[in-house]
XYZ file of C-alpha atoms in Angstrom:
558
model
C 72.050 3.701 -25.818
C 74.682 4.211 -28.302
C 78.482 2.847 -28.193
C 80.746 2.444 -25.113
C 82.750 5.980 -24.785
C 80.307 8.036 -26.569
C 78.301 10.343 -24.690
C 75.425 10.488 -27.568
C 72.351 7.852 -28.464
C 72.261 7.432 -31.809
C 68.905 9.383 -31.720
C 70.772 12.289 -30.196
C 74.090 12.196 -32.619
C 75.355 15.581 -33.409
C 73.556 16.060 -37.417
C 72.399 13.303 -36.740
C 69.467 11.149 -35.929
C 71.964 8.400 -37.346
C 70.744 4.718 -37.943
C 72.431 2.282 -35.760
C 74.489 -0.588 -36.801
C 73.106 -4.184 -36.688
C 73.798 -6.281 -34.330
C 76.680 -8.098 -33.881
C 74.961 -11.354 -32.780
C 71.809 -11.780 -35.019
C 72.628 -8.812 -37.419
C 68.944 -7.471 -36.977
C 68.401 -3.349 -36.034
C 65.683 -3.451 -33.950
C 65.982 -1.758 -30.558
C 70.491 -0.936 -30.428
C 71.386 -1.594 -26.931
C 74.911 -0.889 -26.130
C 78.674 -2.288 -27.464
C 77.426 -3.410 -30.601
C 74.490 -5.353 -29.217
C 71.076 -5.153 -29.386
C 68.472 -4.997 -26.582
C 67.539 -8.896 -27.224
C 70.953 -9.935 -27.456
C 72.772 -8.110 -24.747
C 73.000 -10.456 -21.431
C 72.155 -7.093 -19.128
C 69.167 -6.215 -21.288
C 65.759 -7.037 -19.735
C 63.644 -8.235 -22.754
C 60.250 -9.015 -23.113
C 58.355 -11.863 -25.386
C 59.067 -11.385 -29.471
C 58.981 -13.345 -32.035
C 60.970 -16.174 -33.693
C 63.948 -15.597 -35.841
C 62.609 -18.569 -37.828
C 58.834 -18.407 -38.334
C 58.121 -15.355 -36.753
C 55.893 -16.783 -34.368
C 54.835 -14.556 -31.136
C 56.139 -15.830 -28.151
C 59.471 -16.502 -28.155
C 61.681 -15.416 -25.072
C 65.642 -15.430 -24.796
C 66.024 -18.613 -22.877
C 65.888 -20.499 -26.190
C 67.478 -17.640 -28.151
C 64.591 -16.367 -29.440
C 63.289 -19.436 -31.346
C 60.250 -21.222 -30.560
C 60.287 -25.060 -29.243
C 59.247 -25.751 -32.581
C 61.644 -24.381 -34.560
C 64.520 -25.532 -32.118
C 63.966 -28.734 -32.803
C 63.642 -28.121 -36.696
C 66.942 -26.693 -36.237
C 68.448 -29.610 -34.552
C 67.133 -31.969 -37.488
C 67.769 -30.174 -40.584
C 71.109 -28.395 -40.046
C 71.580 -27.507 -43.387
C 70.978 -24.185 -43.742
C 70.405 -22.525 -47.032
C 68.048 -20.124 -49.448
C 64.050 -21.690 -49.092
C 62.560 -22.181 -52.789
C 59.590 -20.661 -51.628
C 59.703 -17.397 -49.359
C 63.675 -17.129 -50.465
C 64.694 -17.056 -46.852
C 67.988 -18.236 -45.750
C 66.845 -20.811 -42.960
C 67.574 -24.437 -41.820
C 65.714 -26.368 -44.438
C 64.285 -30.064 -44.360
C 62.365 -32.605 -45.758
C 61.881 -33.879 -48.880
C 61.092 -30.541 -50.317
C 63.932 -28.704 -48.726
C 61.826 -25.951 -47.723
C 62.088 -24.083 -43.986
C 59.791 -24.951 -41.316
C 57.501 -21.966 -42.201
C 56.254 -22.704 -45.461
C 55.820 -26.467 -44.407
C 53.424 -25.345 -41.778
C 51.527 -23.088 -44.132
C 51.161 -25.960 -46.626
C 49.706 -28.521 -43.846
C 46.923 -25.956 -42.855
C 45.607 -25.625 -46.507
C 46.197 -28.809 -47.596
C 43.218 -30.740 -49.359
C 41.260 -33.939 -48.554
C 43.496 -36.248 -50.336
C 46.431 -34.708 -47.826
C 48.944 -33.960 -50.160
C 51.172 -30.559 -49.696
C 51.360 -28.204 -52.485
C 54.179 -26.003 -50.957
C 54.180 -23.787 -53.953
C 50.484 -23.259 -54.011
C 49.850 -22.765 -50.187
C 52.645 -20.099 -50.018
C 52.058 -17.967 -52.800
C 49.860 -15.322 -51.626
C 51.277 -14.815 -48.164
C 51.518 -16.748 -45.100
C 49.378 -17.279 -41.455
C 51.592 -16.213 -38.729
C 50.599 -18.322 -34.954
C 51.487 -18.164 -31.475
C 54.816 -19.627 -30.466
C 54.412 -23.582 -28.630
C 50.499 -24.214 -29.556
C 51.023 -27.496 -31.274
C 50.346 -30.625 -29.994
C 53.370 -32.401 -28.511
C 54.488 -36.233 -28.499
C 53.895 -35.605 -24.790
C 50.359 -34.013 -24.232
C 48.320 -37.042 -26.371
C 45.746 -38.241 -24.779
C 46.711 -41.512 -22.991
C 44.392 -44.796 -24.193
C 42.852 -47.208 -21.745
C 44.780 -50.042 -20.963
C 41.374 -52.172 -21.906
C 41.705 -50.512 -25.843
C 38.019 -48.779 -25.101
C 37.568 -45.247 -27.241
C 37.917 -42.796 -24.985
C 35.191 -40.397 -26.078
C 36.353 -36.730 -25.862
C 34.736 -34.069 -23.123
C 31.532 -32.078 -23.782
C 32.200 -29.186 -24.976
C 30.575 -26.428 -23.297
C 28.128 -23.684 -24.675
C 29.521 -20.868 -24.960
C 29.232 -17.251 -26.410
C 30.794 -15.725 -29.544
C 31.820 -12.207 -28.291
C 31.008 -9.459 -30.920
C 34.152 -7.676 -31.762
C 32.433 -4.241 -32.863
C 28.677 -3.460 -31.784
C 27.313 -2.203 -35.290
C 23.662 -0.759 -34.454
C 20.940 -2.312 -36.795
C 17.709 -0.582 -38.252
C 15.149 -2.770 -40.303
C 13.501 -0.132 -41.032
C 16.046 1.277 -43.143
C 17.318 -1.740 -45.151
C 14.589 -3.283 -45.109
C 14.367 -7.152 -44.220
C 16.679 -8.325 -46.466
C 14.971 -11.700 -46.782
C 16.820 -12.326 -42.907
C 14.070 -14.638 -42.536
C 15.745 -16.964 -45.121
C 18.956 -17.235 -42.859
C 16.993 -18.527 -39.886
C 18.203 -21.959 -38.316
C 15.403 -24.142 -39.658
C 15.527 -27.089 -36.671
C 15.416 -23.615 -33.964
C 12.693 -21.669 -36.244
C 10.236 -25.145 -36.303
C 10.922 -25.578 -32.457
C 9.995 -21.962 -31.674
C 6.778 -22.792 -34.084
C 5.236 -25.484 -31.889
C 5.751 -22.868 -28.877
C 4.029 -19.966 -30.497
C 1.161 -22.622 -31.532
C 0.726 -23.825 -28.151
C 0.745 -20.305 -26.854
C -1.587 -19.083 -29.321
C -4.015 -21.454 -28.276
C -3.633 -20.536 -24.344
C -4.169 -16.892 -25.144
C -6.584 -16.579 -28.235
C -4.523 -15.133 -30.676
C -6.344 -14.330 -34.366
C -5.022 -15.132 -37.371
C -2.609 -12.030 -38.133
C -1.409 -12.217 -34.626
C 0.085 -15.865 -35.475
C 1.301 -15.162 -38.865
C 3.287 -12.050 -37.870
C 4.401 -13.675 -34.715
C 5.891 -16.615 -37.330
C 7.643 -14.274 -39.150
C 9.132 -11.711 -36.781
C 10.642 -15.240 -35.068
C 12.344 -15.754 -38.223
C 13.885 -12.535 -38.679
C 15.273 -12.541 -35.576
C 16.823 -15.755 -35.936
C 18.081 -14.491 -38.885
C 19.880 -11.539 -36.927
C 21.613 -13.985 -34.924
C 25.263 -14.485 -35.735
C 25.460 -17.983 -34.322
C 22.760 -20.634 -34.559
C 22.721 -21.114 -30.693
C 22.719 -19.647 -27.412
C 20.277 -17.152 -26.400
C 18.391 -13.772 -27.829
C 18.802 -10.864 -27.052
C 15.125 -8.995 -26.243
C 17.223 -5.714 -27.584
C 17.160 -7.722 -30.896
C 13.411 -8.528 -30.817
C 12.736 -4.931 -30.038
C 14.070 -4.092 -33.586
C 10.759 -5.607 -35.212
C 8.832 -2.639 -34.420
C 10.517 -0.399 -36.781
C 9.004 -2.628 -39.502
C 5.448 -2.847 -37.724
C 5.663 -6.836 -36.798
C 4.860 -7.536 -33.223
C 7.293 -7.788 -30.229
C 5.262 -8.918 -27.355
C 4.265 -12.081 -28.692
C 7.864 -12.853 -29.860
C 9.150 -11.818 -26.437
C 6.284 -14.117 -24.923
C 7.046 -17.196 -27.356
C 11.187 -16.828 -26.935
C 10.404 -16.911 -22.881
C 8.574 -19.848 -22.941
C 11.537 -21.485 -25.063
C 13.337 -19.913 -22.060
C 15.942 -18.741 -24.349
C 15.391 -14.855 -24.036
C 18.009 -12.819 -22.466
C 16.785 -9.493 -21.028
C 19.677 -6.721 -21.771
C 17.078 -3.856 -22.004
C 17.415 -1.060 -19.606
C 14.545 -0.140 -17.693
C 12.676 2.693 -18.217
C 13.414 3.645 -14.740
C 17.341 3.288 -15.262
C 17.000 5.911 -18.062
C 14.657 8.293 -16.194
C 16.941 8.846 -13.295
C 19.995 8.525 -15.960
C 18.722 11.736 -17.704
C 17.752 13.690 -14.395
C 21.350 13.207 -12.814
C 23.025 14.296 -15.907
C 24.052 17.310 -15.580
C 25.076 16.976 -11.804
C 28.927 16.606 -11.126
C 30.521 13.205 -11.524
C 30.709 12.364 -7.858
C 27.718 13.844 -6.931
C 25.980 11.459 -9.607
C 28.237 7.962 -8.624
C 27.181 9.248 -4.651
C 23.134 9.508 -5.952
C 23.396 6.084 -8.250
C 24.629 4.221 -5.127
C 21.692 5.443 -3.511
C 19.728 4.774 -6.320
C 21.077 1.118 -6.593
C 20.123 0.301 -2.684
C 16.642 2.068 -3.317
C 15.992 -0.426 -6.407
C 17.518 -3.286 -5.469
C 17.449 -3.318 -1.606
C 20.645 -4.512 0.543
C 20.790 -7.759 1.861
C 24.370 -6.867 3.803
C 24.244 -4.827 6.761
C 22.670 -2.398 7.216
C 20.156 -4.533 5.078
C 17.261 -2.664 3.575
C 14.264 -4.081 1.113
C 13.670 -2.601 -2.195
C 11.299 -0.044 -2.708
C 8.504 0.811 -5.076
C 9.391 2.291 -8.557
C 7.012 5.444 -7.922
C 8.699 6.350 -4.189
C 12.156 6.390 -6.263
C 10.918 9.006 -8.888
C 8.955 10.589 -5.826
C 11.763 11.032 -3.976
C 13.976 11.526 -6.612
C 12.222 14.739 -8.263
C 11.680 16.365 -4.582
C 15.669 16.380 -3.757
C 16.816 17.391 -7.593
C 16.144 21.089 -7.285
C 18.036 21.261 -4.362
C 21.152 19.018 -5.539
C 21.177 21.124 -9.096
C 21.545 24.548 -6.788
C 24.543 23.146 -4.658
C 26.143 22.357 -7.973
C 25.480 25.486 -9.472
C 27.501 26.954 -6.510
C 30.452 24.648 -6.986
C 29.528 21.636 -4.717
C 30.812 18.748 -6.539
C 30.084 16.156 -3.971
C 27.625 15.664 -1.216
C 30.666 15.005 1.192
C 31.291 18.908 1.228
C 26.786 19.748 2.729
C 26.801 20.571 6.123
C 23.781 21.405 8.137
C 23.890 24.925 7.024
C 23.447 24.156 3.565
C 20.964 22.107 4.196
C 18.898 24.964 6.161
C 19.570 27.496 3.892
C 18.379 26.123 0.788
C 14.644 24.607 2.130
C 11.866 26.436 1.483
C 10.545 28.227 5.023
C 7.126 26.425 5.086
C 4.777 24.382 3.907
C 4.483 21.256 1.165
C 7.397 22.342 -0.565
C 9.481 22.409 3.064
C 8.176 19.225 3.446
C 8.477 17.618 0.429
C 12.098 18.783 -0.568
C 13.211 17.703 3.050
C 11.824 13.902 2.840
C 13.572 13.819 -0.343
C 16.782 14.925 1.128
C 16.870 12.887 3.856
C 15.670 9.595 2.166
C 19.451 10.010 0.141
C 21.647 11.331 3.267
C 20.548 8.886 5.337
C 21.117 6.041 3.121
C 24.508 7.133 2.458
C 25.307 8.139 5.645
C 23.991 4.115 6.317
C 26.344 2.871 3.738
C 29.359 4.672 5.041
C 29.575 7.363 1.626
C 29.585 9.895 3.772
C 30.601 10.876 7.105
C 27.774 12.621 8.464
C 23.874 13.514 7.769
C 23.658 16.900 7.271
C 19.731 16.636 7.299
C 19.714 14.887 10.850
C 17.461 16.807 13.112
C 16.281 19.122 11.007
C 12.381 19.967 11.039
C 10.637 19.989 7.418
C 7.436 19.656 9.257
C 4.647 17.191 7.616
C 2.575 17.154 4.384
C -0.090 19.351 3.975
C -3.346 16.883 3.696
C -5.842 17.943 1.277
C -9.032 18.626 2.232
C -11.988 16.184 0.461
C -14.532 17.883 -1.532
C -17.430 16.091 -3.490
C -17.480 15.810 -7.012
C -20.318 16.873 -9.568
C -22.925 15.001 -9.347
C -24.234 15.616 -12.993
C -20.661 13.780 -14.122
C -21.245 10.957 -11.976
C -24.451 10.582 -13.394
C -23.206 10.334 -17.066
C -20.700 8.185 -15.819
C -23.122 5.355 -14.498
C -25.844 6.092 -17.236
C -23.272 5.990 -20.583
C -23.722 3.902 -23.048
C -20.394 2.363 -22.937
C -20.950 -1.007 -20.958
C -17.040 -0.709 -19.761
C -17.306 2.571 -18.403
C -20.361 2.816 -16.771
C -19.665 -0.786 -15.095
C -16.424 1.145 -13.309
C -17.658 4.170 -12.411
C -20.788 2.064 -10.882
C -17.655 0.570 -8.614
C -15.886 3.384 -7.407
C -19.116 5.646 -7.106
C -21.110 2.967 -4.965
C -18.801 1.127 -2.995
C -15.739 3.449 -3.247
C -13.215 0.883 -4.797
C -9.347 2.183 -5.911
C -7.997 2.124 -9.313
C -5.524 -0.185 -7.889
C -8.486 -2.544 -6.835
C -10.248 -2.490 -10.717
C -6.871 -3.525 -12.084
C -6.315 -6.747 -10.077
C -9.598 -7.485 -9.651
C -9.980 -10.910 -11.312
C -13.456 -13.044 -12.633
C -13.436 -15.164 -9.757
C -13.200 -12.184 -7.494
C -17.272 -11.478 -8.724
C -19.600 -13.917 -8.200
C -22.853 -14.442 -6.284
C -23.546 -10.691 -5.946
C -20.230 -10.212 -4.051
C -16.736 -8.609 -4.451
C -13.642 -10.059 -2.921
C -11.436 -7.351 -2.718
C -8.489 -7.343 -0.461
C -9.717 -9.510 2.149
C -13.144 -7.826 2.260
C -16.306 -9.099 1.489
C -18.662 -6.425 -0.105
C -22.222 -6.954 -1.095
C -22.509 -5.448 -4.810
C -25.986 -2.924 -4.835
C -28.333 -3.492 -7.773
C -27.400 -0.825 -9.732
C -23.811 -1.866 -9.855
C -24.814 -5.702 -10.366
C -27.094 -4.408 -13.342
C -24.202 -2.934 -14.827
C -21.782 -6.034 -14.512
C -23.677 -8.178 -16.220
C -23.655 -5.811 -19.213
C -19.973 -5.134 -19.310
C -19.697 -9.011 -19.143
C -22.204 -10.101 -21.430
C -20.012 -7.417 -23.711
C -16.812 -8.547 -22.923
C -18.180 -12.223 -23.783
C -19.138 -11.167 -27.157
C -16.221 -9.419 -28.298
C -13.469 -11.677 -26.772
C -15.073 -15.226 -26.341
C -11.741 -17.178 -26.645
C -8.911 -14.708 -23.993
C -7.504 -16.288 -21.493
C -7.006 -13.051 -19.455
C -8.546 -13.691 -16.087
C -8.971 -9.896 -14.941
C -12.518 -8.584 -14.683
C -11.384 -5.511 -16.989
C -9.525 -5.978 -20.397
C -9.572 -4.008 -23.465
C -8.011 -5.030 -27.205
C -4.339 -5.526 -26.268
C -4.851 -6.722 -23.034
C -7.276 -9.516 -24.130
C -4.281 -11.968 -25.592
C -2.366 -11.398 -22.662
C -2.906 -12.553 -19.298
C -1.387 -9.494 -17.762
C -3.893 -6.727 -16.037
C -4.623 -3.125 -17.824
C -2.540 -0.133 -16.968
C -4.109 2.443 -14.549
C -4.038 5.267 -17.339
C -6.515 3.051 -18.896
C -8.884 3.108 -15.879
C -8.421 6.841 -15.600
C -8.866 7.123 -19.811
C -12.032 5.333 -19.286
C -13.878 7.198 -16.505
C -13.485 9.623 -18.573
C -11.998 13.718 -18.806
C -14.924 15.225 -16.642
C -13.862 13.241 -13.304
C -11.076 10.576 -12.266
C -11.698 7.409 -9.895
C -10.129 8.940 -6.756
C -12.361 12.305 -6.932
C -15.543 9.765 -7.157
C -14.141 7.651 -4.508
C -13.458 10.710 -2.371
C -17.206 11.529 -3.415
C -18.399 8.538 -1.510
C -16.410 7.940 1.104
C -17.411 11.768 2.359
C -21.040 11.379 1.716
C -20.541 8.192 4.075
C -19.133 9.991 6.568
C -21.932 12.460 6.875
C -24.652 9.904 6.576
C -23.181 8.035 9.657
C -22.221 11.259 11.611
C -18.171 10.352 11.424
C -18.367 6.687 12.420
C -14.815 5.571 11.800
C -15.291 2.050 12.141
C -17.925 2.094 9.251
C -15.656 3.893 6.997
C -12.832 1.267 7.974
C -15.263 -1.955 7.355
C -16.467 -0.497 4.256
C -13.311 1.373 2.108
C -11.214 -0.576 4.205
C -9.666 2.664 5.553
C -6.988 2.916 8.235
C -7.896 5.271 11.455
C -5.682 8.310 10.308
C -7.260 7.979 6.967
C -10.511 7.986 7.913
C -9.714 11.231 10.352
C -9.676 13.285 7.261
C -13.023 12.419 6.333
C -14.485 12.673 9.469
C -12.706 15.983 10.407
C -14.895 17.686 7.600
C -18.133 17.042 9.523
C -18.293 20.710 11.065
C -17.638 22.137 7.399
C -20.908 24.764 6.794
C -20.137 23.501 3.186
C -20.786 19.858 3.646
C -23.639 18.947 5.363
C -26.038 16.417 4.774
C -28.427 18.607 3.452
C -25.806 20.310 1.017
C -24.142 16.808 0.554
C -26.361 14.795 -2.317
C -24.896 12.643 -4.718
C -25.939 9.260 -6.626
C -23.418 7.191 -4.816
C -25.646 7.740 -1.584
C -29.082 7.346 -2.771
């Protein structure tokens, strides 16, 4: 505002912008309200918090005219008011110094040991500025027993210190830095006995033990407080300078001070697919992501589902969701059934496949109440087209079951002869062998001699080369053998070999079953522990001029 009568702000004033006048009440120019006053002093004003007139501190309101309780009081004590000898301020100055409140408060939080105040010394390069009313009061001690007992103080609880700026670290390019010199030495001896005692469960060498020593240290030494927990994104860091993260992950989690904050591969798969959809066509698809992951347990409730039906379903629907948005769709709200018609394929798997992917997310959303209605509801995509079995070559399966390799020919004696899944050879444990037997599944199978011969090879093998693991799985290889976790299926797949894979040479056997029992679908259920539809698509190929028993001849049956 400017001055009563004039119809200009002084921002406004004709040649102007002109500077206002202080104010008449505390002769300061900040913020010119009206008649001489400013916005702080002016009764019709609506102020917020500012600081003190005297020590500047934040938090002073207009009840106590803009002074802190602090300084009020200082006021009321000390009323002489004069030039400070050591900021040069004109303020109400006491004790025996004759300095203003200020400076005496700067000098008490540097003082020394011996508790004297150098006034002159502690205000001489500048002063700490606080909040307004933090001190303790007379009031707010804490009261003493009436029986003169110490009253011992609370427990303070653990708690965080929040980074202020995330600043992204690579080893790799400075080096280590000797960070293992800044570990906590009480935490890095603890963390020691841990990776000792796990070492000893699991059979790591030598190197494994070292490295696993020293990669603890460095990221102790990464930490910017001496407790709490650690991050696994921080352990991950050690591979750019080739030290181990597994064991340190492994040794931190049995200290149970790890703290997972890596996203999951999965996250960052369907992350990159649904990028370049429309922002609420991705926030509708990450709900339905979230349910698919993590299940419901609210109405409607729903269970989680497996990683590999997500990315299944996922990667059938995205065509058809990245053609609606190149025609403008921005949401799923706006499909209708037409859409929905229009863009499957007429026939066939990818009919099919695109519609079970389409209707796994409208449904769920239409569940959750996104969206008002299912587009996809009764609409036909038909059924997957099943694929007929065919026998594999024989000469591979041969090679397979006569190579020199104990570990491969002791799998591809499994699947070939009693027709086991590469989900069975991963889980299939040491105890799950014994007396000529397999316990797979709930199924008792008797092992034939060839597959028994083989066995005992790739155990007498496995014996030599990794006498002290702990792993209890049948199958291992070089990594897995310090762990106690089961291989990966691309192993099983790597080690059959690039001429067949374990589901063609279980398909192999299960087929040349069917023909040598003439379709007997109980037989094929007792022995590959196949369900009746299943075993319908063996048995329909019994009429094939291509597959008779004659035709048919593999090891796996003779």
């Amino acid at each position: 505002m400017a001055m009563t009568g004039v119809a200009f702000c002084f921002g406004c004033w004709p040649d102007g912008p002109v500077v206002p006048p202080p104010c008449v009440r505390c002769g300061s120019r900040r913020e010119y309200y009206t008649s001489g006053v400013c916005a702080r002093c002016h009764p019709s004003a609506c102020p917020t918090v500012d600081s003190c007139l005297d020590c500047h501190a934040w938090g002073a309101t207009r009840t106590h005219k803009w002074l802190c309780h602090g300084c009020l009081t200082w006021r009321r004590n000390n009323p002489v008011v004069g030039p400070c000898p050591y900021c040069a301020r004109t303020l109400h100055l006491g004790g025996d110094r004759s300095a203003c409140r200020l400076c005496y408060k700067q000098a008490s939080m540097v003082r020394g040991t011996d508790g004297t105040l150098d006034l002159e010394g502690a205000n001489r390069h500048g002063q700490q500025l606080f909040l307004a009313d933090m001190f303790l009061r007379r009031g707010l001690r804490r009261p003493q027993p009436p029986d003169g007992d110490e009253v011992l103080p609370p427990p303070v609880e653990p708690h965080e210190q929040l980074t202020l700026l995330t600043v992204p670290r690579d080893l790799a390019a400075h080096g280590r830095r000797a960070l293992h010199q800044r570990a906590d030495p009480r935490r890095a001896a603890e963390l020691d006995q841990h990776a000792r005692d796990l070492a000893a469960e699991l059979g790591w060498s030598t190197r494994q033990v070292k490295d696993t020593y020293y990669g603890l240290r460095i990221v102790l030494g990464l930490q910017d407080a001496t407790a709490g927990p650690i991050k696994a994104s921080d352990v991950n860091l050690l591979a750019d300078i080739d030290l181990p993260v597994w064991t340190v992950l492994a040794v931190l989690s049995r200290a149970d001070i790890l703290e997972e904050d890596r996203t999951p591969a999965l996250d960052i798969w369907f992350a990159s697919q649904t990028a370049g959809l429309p922002a609420p066509m991705a926030e509708e698809l990450g709900i339905w992501f979230g349910v698919m992951k993590h299940g419901s347990p609210t109405p409607p409730r729903r269970r989680p589902r497996a990683e590999i039906t997500i990315n299944v379903h996922t990667r059938w629907a995205l065509p058809t969701l990245r053609t609606w948005a190149a025609a403008g769709h921005t949401s799923l709200r706006e499909i209708t059934r037409e859409h929905v018609l229009d863009a499957l394929p007429a026939s066939g798997n990818p009919r099919s496949t695109a519609g079970q992917g389409l209707k796994s997310i409208f449904r769920l959303l239409k569940a959750r109440g996104v969206l008002f209605i299912d587009p996809t509801s009764r609409v036909k995509t038909g059924d997957h087209q099943k694929r007929e079995p065919l026998p594999a070559d024989v000469a591979a399966i041969r090679r397979g079951l006569n190579s020199p390799n104990p570990t491969r020919a002791a799998v591809v004696a499994l699947v070939a002869f009693h027709g086991l899944r590469p989900g069975h050879l991963l889980r299939l444990k040491l105890t799950d062998v014994r007396d000529g037997r397999a316990y797979v599944d709930g199924r008792t199978i008797v092992l034939a001699e060839p597959v028994r011969e083989r066995l005992a090879a790739y155990l007498n093998e496995r014996r030599r080369r990794w006498p002290n693991t702990a792993n209890p799985h049948l199958f291992i290889h070089h990594l897995s053998a310090t762990r106690t976790e089961p291989v990966g299926r691309r192993w099983i797949y790597r080690i059959v070999g690039p001429e067949l894979s374990p589901s063609a040479i279980r398909e192999d056997r299960i087929l040349n079953e069917t023909h040598a029992t003439g379709g007997d679908s109980r037989r094929l259920a007792d022995l590959f522990g196949l369900s009746i539809a299943a075993s319908g698509r063996y048995t329909a190929t019994l009429d094939h001029p291509d597959l008779t028993a004659d035709a048919q001849r593999s090891p796996s049956g003779s």
